[in-house]
mmCIF file of C-alpha atoms in Angstrom:
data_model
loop_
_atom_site.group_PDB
_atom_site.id
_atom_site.type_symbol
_atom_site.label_atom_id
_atom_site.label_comp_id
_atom_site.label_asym_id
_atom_site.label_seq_id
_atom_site.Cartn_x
_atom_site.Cartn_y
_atom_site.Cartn_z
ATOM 1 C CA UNK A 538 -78.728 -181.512 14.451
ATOM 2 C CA UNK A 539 -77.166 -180.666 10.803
ATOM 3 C CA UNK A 540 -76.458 -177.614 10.797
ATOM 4 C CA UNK A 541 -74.729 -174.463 12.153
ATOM 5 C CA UNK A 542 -77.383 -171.738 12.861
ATOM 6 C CA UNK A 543 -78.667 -169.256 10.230
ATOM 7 C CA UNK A 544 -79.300 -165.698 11.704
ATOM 8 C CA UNK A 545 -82.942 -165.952 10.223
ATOM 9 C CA UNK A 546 -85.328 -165.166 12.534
ATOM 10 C CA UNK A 547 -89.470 -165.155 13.192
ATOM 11 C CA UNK A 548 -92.130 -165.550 15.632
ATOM 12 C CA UNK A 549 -93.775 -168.578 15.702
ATOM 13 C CA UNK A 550 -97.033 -168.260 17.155
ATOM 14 C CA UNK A 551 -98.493 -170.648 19.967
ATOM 15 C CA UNK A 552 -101.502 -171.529 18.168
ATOM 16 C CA UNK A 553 -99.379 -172.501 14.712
ATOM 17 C CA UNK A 554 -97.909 -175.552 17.163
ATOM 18 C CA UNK A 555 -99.161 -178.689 16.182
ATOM 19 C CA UNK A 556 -99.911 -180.072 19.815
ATOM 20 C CA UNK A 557 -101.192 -183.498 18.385
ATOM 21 C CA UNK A 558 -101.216 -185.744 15.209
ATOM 22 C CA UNK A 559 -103.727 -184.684 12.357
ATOM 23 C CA UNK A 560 -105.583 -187.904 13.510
ATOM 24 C CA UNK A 561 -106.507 -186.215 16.480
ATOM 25 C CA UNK A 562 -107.950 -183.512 14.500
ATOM 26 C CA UNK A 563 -109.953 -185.239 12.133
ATOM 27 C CA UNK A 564 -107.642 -185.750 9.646
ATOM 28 C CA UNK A 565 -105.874 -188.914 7.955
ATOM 29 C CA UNK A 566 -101.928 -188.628 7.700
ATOM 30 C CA UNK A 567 -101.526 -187.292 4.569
ATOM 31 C CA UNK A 568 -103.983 -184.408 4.445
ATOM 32 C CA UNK A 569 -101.984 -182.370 6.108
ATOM 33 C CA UNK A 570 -101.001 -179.032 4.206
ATOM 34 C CA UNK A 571 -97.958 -178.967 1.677
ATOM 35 C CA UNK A 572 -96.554 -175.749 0.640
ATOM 36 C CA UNK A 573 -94.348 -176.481 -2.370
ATOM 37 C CA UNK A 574 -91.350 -173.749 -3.561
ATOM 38 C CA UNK A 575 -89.482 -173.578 -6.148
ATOM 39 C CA UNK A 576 -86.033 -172.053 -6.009
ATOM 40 C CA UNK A 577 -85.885 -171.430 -10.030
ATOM 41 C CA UNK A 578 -88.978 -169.819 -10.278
ATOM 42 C CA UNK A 579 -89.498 -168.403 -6.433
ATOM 43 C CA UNK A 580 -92.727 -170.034 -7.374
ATOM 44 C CA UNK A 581 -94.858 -170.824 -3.960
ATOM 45 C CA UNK A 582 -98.101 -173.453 -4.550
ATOM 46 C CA UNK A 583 -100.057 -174.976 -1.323
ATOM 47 C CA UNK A 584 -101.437 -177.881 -1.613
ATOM 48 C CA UNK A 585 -102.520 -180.966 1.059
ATOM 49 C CA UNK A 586 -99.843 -183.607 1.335
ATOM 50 C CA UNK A 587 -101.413 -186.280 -0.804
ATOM 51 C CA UNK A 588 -101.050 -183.698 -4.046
ATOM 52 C CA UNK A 589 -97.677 -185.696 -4.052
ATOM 53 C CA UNK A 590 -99.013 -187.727 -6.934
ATOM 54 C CA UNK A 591 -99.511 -184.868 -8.956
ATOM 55 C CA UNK A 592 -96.286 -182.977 -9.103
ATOM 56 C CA UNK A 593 -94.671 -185.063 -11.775
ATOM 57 C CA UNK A 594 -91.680 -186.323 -9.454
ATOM 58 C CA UNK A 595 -89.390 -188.782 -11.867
ATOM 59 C CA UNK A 596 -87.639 -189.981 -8.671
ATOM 60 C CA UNK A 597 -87.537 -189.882 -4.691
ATOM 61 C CA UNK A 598 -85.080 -190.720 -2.472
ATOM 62 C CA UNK A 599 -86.907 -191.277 1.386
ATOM 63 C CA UNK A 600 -85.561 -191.876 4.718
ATOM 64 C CA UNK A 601 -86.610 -194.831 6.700
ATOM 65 C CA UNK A 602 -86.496 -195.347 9.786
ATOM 66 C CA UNK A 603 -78.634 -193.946 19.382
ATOM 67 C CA UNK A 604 -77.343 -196.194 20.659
ATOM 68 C CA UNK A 605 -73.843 -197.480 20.192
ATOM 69 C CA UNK A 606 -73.578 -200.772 21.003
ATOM 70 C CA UNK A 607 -76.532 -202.677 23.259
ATOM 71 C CA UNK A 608 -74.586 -201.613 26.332
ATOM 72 C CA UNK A 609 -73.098 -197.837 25.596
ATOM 73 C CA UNK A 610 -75.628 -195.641 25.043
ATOM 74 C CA UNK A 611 -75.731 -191.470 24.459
ATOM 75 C CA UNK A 612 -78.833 -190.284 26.173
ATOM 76 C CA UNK A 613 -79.797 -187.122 27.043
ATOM 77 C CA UNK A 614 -80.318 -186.831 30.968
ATOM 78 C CA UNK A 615 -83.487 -184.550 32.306
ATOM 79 C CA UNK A 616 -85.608 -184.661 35.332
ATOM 80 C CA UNK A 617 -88.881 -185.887 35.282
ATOM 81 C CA UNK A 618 -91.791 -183.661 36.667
ATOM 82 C CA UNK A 619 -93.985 -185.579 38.777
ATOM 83 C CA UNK A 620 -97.635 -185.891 36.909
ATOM 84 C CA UNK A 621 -96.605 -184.304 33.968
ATOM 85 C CA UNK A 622 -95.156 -184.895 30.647
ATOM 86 C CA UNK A 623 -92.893 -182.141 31.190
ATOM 87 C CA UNK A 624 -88.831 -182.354 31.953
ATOM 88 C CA UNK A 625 -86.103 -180.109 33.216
ATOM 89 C CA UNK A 626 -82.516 -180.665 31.931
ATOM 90 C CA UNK A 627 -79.731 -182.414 34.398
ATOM 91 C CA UNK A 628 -77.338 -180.005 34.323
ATOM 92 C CA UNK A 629 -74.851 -181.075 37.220
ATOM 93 C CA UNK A 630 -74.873 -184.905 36.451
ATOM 94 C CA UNK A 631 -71.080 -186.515 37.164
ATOM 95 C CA UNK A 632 -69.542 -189.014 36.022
ATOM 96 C CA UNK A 633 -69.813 -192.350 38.222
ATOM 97 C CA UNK A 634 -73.218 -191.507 39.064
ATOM 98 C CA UNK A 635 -75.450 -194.841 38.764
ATOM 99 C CA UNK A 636 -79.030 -194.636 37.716
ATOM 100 C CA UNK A 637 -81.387 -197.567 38.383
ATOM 101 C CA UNK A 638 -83.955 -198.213 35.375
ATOM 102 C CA UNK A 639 -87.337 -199.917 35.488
ATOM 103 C CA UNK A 640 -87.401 -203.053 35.154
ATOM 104 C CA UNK A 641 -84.251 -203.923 36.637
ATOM 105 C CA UNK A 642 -81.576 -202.157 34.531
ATOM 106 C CA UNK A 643 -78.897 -199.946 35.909
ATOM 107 C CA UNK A 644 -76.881 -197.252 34.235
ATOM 108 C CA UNK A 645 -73.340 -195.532 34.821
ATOM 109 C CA UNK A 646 -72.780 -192.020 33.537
ATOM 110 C CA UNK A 647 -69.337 -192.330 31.852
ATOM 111 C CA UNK A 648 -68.340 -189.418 30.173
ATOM 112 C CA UNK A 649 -70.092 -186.450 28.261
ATOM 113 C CA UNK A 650 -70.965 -187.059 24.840
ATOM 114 C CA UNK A 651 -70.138 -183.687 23.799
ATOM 115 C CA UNK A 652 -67.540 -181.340 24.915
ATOM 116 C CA UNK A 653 -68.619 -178.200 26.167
ATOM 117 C CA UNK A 654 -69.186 -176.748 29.376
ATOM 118 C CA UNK A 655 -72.472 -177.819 29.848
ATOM 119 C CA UNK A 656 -73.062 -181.702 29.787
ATOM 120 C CA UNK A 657 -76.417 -182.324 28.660
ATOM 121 C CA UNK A 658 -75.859 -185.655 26.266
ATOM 122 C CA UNK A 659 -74.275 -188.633 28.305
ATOM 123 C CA UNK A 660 -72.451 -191.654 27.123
ATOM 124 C CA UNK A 661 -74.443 -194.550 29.374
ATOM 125 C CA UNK A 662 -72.919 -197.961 30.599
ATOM 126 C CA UNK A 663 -76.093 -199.512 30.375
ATOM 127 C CA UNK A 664 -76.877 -202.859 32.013
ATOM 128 C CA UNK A 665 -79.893 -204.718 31.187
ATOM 129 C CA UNK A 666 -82.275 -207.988 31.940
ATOM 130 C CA UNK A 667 -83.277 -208.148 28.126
ATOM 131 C CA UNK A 668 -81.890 -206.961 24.935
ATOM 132 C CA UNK A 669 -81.750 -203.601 24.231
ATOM 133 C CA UNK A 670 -84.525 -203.430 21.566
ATOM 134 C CA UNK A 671 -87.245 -206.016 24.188
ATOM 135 C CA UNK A 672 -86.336 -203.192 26.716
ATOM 136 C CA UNK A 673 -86.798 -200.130 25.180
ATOM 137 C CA UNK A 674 -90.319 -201.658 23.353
ATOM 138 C CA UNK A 675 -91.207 -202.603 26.788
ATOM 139 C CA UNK A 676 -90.185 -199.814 28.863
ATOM 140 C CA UNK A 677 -89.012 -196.837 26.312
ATOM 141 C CA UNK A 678 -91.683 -193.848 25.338
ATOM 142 C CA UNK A 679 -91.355 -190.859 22.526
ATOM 143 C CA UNK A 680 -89.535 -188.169 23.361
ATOM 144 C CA UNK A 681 -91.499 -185.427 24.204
ATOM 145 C CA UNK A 682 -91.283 -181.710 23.493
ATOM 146 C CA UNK A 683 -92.603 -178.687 25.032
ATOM 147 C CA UNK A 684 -95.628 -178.644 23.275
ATOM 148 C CA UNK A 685 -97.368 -181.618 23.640
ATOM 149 C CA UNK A 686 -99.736 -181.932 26.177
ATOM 150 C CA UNK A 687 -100.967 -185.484 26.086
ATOM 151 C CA UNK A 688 -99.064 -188.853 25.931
ATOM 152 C CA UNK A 689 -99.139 -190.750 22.586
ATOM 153 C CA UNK A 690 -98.730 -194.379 21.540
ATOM 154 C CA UNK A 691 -95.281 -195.410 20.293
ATOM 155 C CA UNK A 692 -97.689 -196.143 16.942
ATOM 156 C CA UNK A 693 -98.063 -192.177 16.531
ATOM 157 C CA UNK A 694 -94.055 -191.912 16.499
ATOM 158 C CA UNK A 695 -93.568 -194.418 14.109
ATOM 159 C CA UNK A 696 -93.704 -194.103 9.954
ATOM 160 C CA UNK A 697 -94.772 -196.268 6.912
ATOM 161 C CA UNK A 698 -91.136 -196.617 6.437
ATOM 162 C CA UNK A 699 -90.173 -197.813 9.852
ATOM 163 C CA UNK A 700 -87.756 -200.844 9.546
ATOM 164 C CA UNK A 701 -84.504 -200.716 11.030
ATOM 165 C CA UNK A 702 -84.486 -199.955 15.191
ATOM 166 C CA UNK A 703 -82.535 -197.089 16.271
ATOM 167 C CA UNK A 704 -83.416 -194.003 16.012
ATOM 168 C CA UNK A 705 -83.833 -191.996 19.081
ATOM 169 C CA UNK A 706 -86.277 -189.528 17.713
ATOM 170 C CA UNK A 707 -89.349 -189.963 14.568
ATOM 171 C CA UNK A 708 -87.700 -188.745 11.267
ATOM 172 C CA UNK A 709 -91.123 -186.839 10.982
ATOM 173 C CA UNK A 710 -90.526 -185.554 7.511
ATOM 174 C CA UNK A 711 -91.945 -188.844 6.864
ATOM 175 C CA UNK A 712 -94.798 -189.051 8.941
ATOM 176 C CA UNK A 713 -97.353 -187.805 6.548
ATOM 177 C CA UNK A 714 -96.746 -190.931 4.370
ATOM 178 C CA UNK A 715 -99.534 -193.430 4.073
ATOM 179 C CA UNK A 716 -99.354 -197.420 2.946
ATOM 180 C CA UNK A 717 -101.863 -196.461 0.171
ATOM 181 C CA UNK A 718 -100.105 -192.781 -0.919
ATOM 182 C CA UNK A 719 -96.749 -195.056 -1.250
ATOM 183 C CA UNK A 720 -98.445 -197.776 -3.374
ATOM 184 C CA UNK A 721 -99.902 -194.671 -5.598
ATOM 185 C CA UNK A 722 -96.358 -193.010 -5.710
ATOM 186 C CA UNK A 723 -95.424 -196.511 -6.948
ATOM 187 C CA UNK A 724 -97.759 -196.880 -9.406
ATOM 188 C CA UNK A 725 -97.046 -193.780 -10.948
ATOM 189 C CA UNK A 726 -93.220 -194.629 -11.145
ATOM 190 C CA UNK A 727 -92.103 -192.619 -8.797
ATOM 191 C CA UNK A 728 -89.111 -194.795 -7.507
ATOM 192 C CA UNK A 729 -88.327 -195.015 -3.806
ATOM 193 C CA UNK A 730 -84.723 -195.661 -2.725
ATOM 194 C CA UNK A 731 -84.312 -196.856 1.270
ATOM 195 C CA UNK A 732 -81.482 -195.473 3.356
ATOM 196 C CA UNK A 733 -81.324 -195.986 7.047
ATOM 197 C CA UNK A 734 -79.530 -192.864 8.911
ATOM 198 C CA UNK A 735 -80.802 -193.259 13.140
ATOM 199 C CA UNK A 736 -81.749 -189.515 14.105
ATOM 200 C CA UNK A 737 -80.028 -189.057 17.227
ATOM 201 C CA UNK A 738 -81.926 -185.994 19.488
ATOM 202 C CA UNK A 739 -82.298 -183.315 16.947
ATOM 203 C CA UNK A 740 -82.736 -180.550 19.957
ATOM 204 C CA UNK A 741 -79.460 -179.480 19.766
ATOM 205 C CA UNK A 742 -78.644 -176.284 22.211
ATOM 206 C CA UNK A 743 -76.818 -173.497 20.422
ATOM 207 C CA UNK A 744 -73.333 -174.189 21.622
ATOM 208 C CA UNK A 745 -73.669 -178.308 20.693
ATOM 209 C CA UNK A 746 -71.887 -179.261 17.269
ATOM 210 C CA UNK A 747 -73.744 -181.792 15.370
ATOM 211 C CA UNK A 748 -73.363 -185.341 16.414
ATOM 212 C CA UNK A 749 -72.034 -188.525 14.322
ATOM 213 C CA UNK A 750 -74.481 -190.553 13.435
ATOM 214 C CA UNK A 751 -74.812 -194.383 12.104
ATOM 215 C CA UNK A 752 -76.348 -194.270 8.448
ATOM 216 C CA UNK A 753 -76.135 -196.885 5.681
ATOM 217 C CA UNK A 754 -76.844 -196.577 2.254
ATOM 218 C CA UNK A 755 -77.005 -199.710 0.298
ATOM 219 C CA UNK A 756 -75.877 -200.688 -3.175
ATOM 220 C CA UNK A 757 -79.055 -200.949 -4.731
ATOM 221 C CA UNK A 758 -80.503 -197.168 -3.723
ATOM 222 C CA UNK A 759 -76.823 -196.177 -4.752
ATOM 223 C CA UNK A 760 -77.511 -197.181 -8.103
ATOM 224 C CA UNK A 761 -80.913 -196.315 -7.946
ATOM 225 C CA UNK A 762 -80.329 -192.432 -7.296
ATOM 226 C CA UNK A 763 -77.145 -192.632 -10.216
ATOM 227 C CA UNK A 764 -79.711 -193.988 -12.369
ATOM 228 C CA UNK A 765 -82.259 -191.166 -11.472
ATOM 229 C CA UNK A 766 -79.446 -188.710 -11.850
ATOM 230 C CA UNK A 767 -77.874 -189.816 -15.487
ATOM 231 C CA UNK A 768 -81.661 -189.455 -16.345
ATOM 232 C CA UNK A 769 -81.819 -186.179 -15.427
ATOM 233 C CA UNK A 770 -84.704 -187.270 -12.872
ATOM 234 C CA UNK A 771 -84.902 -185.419 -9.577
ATOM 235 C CA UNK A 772 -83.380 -186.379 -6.131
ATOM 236 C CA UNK A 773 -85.858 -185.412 -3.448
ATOM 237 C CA UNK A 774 -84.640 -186.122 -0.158
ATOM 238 C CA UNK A 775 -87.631 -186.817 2.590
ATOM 239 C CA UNK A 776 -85.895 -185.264 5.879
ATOM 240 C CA UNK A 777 -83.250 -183.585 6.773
ATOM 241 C CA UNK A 778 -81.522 -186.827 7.953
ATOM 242 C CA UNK A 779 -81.895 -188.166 4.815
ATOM 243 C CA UNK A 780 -79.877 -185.604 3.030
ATOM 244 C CA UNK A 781 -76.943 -185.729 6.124
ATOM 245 C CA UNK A 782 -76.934 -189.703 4.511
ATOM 246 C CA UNK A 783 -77.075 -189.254 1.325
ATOM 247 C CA UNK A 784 -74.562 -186.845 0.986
ATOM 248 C CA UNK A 785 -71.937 -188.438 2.729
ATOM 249 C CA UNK A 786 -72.306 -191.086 0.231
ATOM 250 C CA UNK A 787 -71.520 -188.998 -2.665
ATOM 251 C CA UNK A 788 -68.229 -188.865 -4.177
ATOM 252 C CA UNK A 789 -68.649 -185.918 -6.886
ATOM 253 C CA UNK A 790 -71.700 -184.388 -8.507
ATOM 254 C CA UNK A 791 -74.065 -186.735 -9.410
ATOM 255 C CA UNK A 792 -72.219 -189.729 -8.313
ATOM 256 C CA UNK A 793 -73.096 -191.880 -4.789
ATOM 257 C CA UNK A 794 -71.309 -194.777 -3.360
ATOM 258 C CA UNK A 795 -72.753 -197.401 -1.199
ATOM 259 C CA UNK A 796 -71.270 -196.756 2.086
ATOM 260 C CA UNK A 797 -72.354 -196.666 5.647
ATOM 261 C CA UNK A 798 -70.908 -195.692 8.631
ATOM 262 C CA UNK A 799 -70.851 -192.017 10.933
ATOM 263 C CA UNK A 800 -71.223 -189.425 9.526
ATOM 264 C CA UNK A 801 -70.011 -186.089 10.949
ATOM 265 C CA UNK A 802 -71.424 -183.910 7.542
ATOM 266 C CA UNK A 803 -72.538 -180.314 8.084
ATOM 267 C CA UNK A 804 -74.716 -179.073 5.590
ATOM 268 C CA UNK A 805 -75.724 -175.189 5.882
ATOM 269 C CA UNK A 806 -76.017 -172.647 3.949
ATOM 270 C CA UNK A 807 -72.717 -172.641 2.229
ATOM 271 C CA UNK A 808 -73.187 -175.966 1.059
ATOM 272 C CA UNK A 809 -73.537 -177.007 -2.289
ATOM 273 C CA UNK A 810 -75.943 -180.355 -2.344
ATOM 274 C CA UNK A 811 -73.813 -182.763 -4.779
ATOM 275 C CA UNK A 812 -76.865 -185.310 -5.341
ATOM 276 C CA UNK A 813 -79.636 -184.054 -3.338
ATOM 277 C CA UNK A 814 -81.606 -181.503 -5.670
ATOM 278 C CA UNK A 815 -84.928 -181.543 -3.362
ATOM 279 C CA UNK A 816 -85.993 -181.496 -0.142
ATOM 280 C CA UNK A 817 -89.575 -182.564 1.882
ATOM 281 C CA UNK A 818 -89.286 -181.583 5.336
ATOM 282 C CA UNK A 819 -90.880 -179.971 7.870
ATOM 283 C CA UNK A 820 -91.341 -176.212 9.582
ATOM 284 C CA UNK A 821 -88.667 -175.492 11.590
ATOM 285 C CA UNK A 822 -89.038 -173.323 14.347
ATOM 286 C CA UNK A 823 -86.937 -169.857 14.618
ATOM 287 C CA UNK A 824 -83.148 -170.324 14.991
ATOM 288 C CA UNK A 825 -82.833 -173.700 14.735
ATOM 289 C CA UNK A 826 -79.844 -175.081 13.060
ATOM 290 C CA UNK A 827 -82.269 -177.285 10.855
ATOM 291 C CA UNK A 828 -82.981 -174.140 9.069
ATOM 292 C CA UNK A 829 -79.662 -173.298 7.668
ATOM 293 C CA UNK A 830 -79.774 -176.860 6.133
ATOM 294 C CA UNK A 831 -82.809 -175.681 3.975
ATOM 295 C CA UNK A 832 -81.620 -172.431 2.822
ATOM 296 C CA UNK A 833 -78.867 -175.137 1.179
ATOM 297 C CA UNK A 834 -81.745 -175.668 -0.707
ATOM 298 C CA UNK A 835 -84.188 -173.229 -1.268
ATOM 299 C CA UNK A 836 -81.455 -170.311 -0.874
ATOM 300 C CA UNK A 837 -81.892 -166.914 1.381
ATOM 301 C CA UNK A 838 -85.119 -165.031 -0.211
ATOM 302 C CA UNK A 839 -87.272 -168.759 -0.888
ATOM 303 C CA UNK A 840 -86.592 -169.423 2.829
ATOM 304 C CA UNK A 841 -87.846 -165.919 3.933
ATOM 305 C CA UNK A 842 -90.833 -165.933 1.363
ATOM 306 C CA UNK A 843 -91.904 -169.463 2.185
ATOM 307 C CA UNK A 844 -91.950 -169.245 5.836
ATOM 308 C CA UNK A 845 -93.780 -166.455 5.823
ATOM 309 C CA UNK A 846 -96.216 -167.313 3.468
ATOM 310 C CA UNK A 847 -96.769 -170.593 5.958
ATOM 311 C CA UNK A 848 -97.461 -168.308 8.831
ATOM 312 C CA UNK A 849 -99.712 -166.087 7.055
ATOM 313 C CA UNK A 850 -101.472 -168.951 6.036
ATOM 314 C CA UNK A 851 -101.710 -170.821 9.269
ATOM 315 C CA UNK A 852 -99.224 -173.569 8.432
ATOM 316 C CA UNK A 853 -98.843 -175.513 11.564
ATOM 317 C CA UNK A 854 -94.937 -176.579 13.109
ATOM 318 C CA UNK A 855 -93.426 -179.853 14.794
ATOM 319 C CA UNK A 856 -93.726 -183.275 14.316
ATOM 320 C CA UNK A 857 -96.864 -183.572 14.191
ATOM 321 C CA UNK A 858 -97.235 -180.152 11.459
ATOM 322 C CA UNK A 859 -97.672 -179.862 7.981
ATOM 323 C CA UNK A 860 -95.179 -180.137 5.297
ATOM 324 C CA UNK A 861 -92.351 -177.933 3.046
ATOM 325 C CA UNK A 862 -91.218 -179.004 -0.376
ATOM 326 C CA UNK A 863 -88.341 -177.520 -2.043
ATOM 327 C CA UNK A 864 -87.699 -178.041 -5.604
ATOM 328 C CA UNK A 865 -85.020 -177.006 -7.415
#
């Protein structure tokens, strides 16, 4: 979804795929495992999620949480298996082709979303009985991924953070976040700026260019991460979304205006962050274009290193994994 692909390459193994939230396994939200690296030292630390409080962060910067308007829509179109989770893509969809939704809706393909020669995202005419947001709380579910097997609550999608509606997908760098870990965090002084940046599906195929999305970054977090920065305080960005926002608010090194908007930013691994000097995110799984945003960060050998440290160690992937912390 950021990034063009980085040639780095492992094997994940099935049973490091996090099939189910770390409720489901006993667990509460934040005791899921956090490997921490540092790219000045090519220091590695694990630690469980909730250790947060004790690496001396002076400031954080986290994500909250696509549709364009309530009646154009980008969706991506797939075939539903009957009694199953599982879906095939629509490959040969055309344009003029009318789909009728539950509850009474209707939808006209219009165009591709992206132009390749493969159609898989779809701009939508939608037409609908109630408001976008009544529909999809009433008839929307999660997107689901290969590797779940089960159906989950919207509740096991959502974070501590969630605000603003919009987002096609969980910005799961957050999920490990607790009500009580974020009053701690608070307590502590750890200052948490809000932006708002909708992740649209982050599954992008290899020949799909990273799509514009709606972020917003308001005057007060503006000022808040200047402040951290002038301070010399760190930046840490929770998601990879969140960094995609945040730097296409800044204007020079160290400087960020409020602003809000699309934003069509690529960050890889010949970017230079201009704010952003941290990063808590996820595993990513081999060849995704997510990694080349973190070797932005953590830089060619840290990458290596830390993911395979996390696989020797059992680190578990996906949504619904444990957790990566990059410091600079």
């Amino acid at each position: 979804m950021i990034a063009t692909n980085s040639s780095f390459e492992f094997t994940l193994p099935r049973a490091l795929e996090a099939t189910e939230p770390p409720e489901q396994r006993g667990q509460g939200r934040d005791d899921v495992r956090l490997l921490v690296s540092q790219r000045s030292s090519g220091k590695i630390e694990h630690r469980r999620f909730s250790d947060l409080l004790a690496l001396g962060f002076q400031r954080a910067v986290l994500h909250l949480a696509r549709r364009l308007s309530d009646t154009e829509w980008i969706a991506e179109l797939r075939h539903a298996e009957p009694d199953s989770l599982r879906t095939t893509p629509w490959l040969d969809a055309r344009a003029g082709t009318e789909i009728a939704l539950r509850g009474g809706g209707r939808a006209v393909l219009v165009r591709p979303a992206v132009d390749s020669e493969v159609a898989r995202l779809w701009v939508l005419q939608v037409t609908l009985e109630l408001s976008a947001d009544e529909y999809l709380m009433r008839w929307g579910r999660p997107i689901v991924y290969g590797h779940i097997t089960k159906s989950r609550p919207l509740s096991a999608y959502q974070t501590v953070f969630a605000d603003v509606p919009g987002s096609a997908e969980m910005p799961s760098a957050a999920r490990p976040f607790t009500a009580d870990l974020v009053t701690r965090l608070l307590v502590k002084g750890v200052d948490l700026a809000p932006i708002v940046l909708h992740c649209g599906v982050s599954s992008l195929e290899a020949h799909e260019p990273p799509q514009p999305e709606p972020f917003e970054v308001p005057p007060d977090t503006a000022q808040r991460v200047n402040a951290a920065i002038r301070v010399g305080g760190r930046v840490i960005a929770v998601g990879t979304t969140c960094v995609r926002a945040l730097e296409s608010s800044a204007v020079g090194p160290g400087l960020v205006l409020p602003s809000s908007g699309l934003t069509n930013l690529v960050v890889d691994a010949a970017y230079t962050p201009r704010v952003t000097t941290g990063l808590l995110t996820g595993w990513h799984e081999p060849m995704a274009s997510h990694l080349a945003m973190v070797e932005a960060f953590a830089g060619r050998r840290l990458l290596e290193v830390s993911y395979r440290a996390a696989l020797d160690a059992g680190y578990l992937w996906h949504e619904f994994g444990d957790s990566h912390l990059i410091l600079p």
